[in-house]
């Protein structure tokens, strides 16, 4: 009788708790690695976009030093880049800095939206004494959570209503500076004051 019970136990097949625990640990490690990899990719995109904005700002001032006027004037003398946030016909800005060798392309790309540059006459709603009008380079249509604040934190003060980086609520043609609502439902234009 004793040997018959022993034989039954030897013929039974299944997973032990230790084996199941090992499988769960492996699955957890794989998921953790994938999620960390996605975070690294997003951080790299953020660094690249931040670097591009800094390069546009440097190109703007270098162009001014070399040519004696701001890029994107199309022969004008106002000091205002042709185009605005409402009318993003700002190709001449990017053409000018490309022609002088300050950028590698006259059609810059971003992972988060579309680049534009222009003179805006009505940036309202600021909570500091920064300019409400001026030349800006912008990324239009950012919807990714955390991107505007991430860029602002790297370049400025982390507040979309103050400093040289503004997040503009993309709800109208002349949007007011607004605090960033990190809920994934809003679209923003992020602008760097040149």
Tab-separated table of C-alpha atoms in Angstrom:
chain	number	residue	atom	x	y	z
A	1	UNK	CA	0.000	0.000	0.000
A	2	UNK	CA	2.786	2.324	0.822
A	3	UNK	CA	4.514	1.675	-2.483
A	4	UNK	CA	1.311	2.276	-4.461
A	5	UNK	CA	0.913	5.781	-2.960
A	6	UNK	CA	4.548	6.490	-3.726
A	7	UNK	CA	4.051	5.472	-7.361
A	8	UNK	CA	1.036	7.768	-7.721
A	9	UNK	CA	3.039	10.733	-6.436
A	10	UNK	CA	5.840	10.024	-8.893
A	11	UNK	CA	3.402	9.955	-11.837
A	12	UNK	CA	1.722	13.256	-10.937
A	13	UNK	CA	2.949	16.195	-12.994
A	14	UNK	CA	2.591	19.908	-12.309
A	15	UNK	CA	4.393	23.066	-11.338
A	16	UNK	CA	5.703	23.613	-7.873
A	17	UNK	CA	5.320	26.950	-6.137
A	18	UNK	CA	9.043	27.536	-6.575
A	19	UNK	CA	8.802	27.062	-10.354
A	20	UNK	CA	5.818	29.403	-10.593
A	21	UNK	CA	7.637	31.992	-8.477
A	22	UNK	CA	10.686	31.810	-10.760
A	23	UNK	CA	8.503	32.342	-13.853
A	24	UNK	CA	6.773	35.333	-12.232
A	25	UNK	CA	10.121	36.878	-11.303
A	26	UNK	CA	11.360	36.474	-14.890
A	27	UNK	CA	8.176	38.061	-16.288
A	28	UNK	CA	8.556	40.944	-13.832
A	29	UNK	CA	12.156	41.529	-14.861
A	30	UNK	CA	11.215	41.519	-18.552
A	31	UNK	CA	8.377	43.998	-18.016
A	32	UNK	CA	10.622	46.221	-15.914
A	33	UNK	CA	13.273	46.199	-18.632
A	34	UNK	CA	10.763	47.106	-21.350
A	35	UNK	CA	9.283	49.952	-19.316
A	36	UNK	CA	12.726	51.298	-18.428
A	37	UNK	CA	13.698	51.113	-22.105
A	38	UNK	CA	10.641	53.154	-23.086
A	39	UNK	CA	11.512	55.732	-20.447
A	40	UNK	CA	15.078	55.968	-21.782
A	41	UNK	CA	13.761	56.506	-25.325
A	42	UNK	CA	11.397	59.276	-24.177
A	43	UNK	CA	14.197	60.960	-22.213
A	44	UNK	CA	16.455	60.832	-25.283
A	45	UNK	CA	13.729	62.469	-27.403
A	46	UNK	CA	13.283	65.144	-24.748
A	47	UNK	CA	17.040	65.848	-24.618
A	48	UNK	CA	17.198	65.994	-28.432
A	49	UNK	CA	14.295	68.436	-28.666
A	50	UNK	CA	15.704	70.602	-25.869
A	51	UNK	CA	19.070	70.641	-27.628
A	52	UNK	CA	17.400	71.648	-30.914
A	53	UNK	CA	15.684	74.592	-29.234
A	54	UNK	CA	18.990	75.708	-27.724
A	55	UNK	CA	20.628	75.377	-31.154
A	56	UNK	CA	17.915	77.539	-32.755
A	57	UNK	CA	18.466	80.168	-30.092
A	58	UNK	CA	22.240	80.099	-30.661
A	59	UNK	CA	21.721	80.224	-34.443
A	60	UNK	CA	19.413	83.232	-34.030
A	61	UNK	CA	22.066	85.232	-32.179
A	62	UNK	CA	24.939	84.013	-34.356
A	63	UNK	CA	23.010	85.039	-37.465
A	64	UNK	CA	22.405	88.457	-35.916
A	65	UNK	CA	26.120	88.854	-35.203
A	66	UNK	CA	27.153	87.771	-38.699
A	67	UNK	CA	24.489	89.471	-40.841
A	68	UNK	CA	23.442	92.373	-38.621
A	69	UNK	CA	19.745	91.501	-38.587
A	70	UNK	CA	17.549	88.687	-37.322
A	71	UNK	CA	16.881	85.640	-39.504
A	72	UNK	CA	13.515	85.375	-41.198
A	73	UNK	CA	12.916	89.035	-42.015
A	74	UNK	CA	12.561	88.526	-45.780
A	75	UNK	CA	14.142	91.918	-46.408
A	76	UNK	CA	12.197	93.721	-43.691
A	77	UNK	CA	13.776	96.024	-41.157
A	78	UNK	CA	11.402	95.656	-38.209
A	79	UNK	CA	13.433	93.040	-36.351
A	80	UNK	CA	10.337	90.853	-36.372
A	81	UNK	CA	10.511	87.362	-37.876
A	82	UNK	CA	7.984	86.891	-40.677
A	83	UNK	CA	5.174	84.703	-39.425
A	84	UNK	CA	3.425	84.372	-36.106
A	85	UNK	CA	1.958	81.662	-33.948
A	86	UNK	CA	-1.343	82.231	-35.727
A	87	UNK	CA	0.333	82.214	-39.159
A	88	UNK	CA	3.246	79.808	-39.017
A	89	UNK	CA	4.735	80.736	-42.392
A	90	UNK	CA	8.154	80.758	-40.779
A	91	UNK	CA	10.158	78.903	-43.391
A	92	UNK	CA	12.355	81.930	-44.056
A	93	UNK	CA	13.684	81.822	-40.474
A	94	UNK	CA	14.803	78.219	-40.887
A	95	UNK	CA	16.033	78.887	-44.452
A	96	UNK	CA	18.176	81.801	-43.266
A	97	UNK	CA	19.888	79.953	-40.414
A	98	UNK	CA	20.411	76.933	-42.692
A	99	UNK	CA	21.893	79.035	-45.510
A	100	UNK	CA	24.442	80.509	-43.102
A	101	UNK	CA	25.410	77.012	-41.935
A	102	UNK	CA	23.990	77.213	-38.418
A	103	UNK	CA	21.703	74.183	-38.860
A	104	UNK	CA	21.884	70.966	-40.873
A	105	UNK	CA	18.456	71.380	-42.476
A	106	UNK	CA	15.927	74.061	-43.310
A	107	UNK	CA	13.089	71.679	-42.377
A	108	UNK	CA	13.706	70.722	-38.738
A	109	UNK	CA	11.747	67.812	-37.277
A	110	UNK	CA	10.692	67.009	-33.738
A	111	UNK	CA	9.239	63.941	-32.058
A	112	UNK	CA	6.551	65.962	-30.307
A	113	UNK	CA	4.991	68.375	-32.813
A	114	UNK	CA	5.906	70.822	-35.576
A	115	UNK	CA	8.519	73.580	-35.348
A	116	UNK	CA	7.577	77.134	-36.198
A	117	UNK	CA	9.133	80.538	-35.665
A	118	UNK	CA	7.643	83.973	-35.747
A	119	UNK	CA	6.895	87.281	-34.132
A	120	UNK	CA	3.943	87.149	-31.790
A	121	UNK	CA	2.189	90.333	-30.777
A	122	UNK	CA	-0.070	89.075	-28.028
A	123	UNK	CA	1.316	86.517	-25.610
A	124	UNK	CA	-0.998	87.314	-22.722
A	125	UNK	CA	-1.523	85.848	-19.308
A	126	UNK	CA	2.109	85.858	-18.176
A	127	UNK	CA	2.651	85.964	-14.442
A	128	UNK	CA	6.065	87.647	-14.695
A	129	UNK	CA	7.320	90.802	-16.377
A	130	UNK	CA	8.631	88.971	-19.456
A	131	UNK	CA	7.797	90.170	-22.933
A	132	UNK	CA	4.255	89.781	-24.229
A	133	UNK	CA	5.496	90.285	-27.774
A	134	UNK	CA	8.666	89.181	-29.494
A	135	UNK	CA	10.432	86.624	-31.655
A	136	UNK	CA	9.820	83.017	-30.672
A	137	UNK	CA	10.704	79.554	-31.912
A	138	UNK	CA	7.949	77.102	-31.047
A	139	UNK	CA	6.922	73.475	-31.137
A	140	UNK	CA	3.257	73.332	-32.077
A	141	UNK	CA	0.787	70.636	-31.055
A	142	UNK	CA	2.506	68.870	-28.131
A	143	UNK	CA	0.165	66.327	-26.542
A	144	UNK	CA	2.615	64.053	-24.693
A	145	UNK	CA	2.272	64.317	-20.919
A	146	UNK	CA	5.215	65.972	-19.233
A	147	UNK	CA	7.036	67.168	-22.373
A	148	UNK	CA	6.354	70.925	-22.019
A	149	UNK	CA	7.297	70.966	-18.356
A	150	UNK	CA	10.324	68.735	-19.015
A	151	UNK	CA	11.653	71.113	-21.672
A	152	UNK	CA	10.870	74.158	-19.534
A	153	UNK	CA	12.651	72.628	-16.547
A	154	UNK	CA	15.770	71.967	-18.639
A	155	UNK	CA	15.826	75.426	-20.268
A	156	UNK	CA	14.121	77.701	-17.769
A	157	UNK	CA	12.181	77.666	-14.507
A	158	UNK	CA	9.663	74.829	-15.023
A	159	UNK	CA	6.727	77.256	-15.020
A	160	UNK	CA	4.910	77.707	-18.330
A	161	UNK	CA	3.750	81.199	-17.396
A	162	UNK	CA	7.128	82.747	-16.600
A	163	UNK	CA	10.600	83.048	-18.048
A	164	UNK	CA	11.807	82.424	-21.586
A	165	UNK	CA	9.839	79.203	-22.162
A	166	UNK	CA	6.038	79.396	-22.348
A	167	UNK	CA	3.463	76.674	-22.921
A	168	UNK	CA	0.600	78.060	-24.876
A	169	UNK	CA	-2.770	76.350	-24.656
A	170	UNK	CA	-3.482	75.427	-28.262
A	171	UNK	CA	-7.148	76.410	-28.113
A	172	UNK	CA	-7.047	79.556	-30.226
A	173	UNK	CA	-5.067	81.574	-32.729
A	174	UNK	CA	-3.645	83.895	-30.091
A	175	UNK	CA	-3.454	81.646	-27.034
A	176	UNK	CA	-2.794	82.822	-23.518
A	177	UNK	CA	0.134	81.500	-21.549
A	178	UNK	CA	-1.198	78.816	-19.261
A	179	UNK	CA	-0.118	76.374	-16.620
A	180	UNK	CA	0.421	72.880	-17.966
A	181	UNK	CA	-2.290	70.395	-17.031
A	182	UNK	CA	-0.546	67.028	-17.152
A	183	UNK	CA	-3.646	65.018	-18.046
A	184	UNK	CA	-3.007	63.969	-21.664
A	185	UNK	CA	-6.112	65.732	-22.984
A	186	UNK	CA	-4.638	69.121	-23.910
A	187	UNK	CA	-2.547	70.256	-26.838
A	188	UNK	CA	0.131	72.888	-26.289
A	189	UNK	CA	2.468	75.081	-28.262
A	190	UNK	CA	5.761	75.437	-26.408
A	191	UNK	CA	7.618	78.631	-27.280
A	192	UNK	CA	11.165	79.734	-26.524
A	193	UNK	CA	11.582	83.499	-26.395
A	194	UNK	CA	14.469	84.516	-28.629
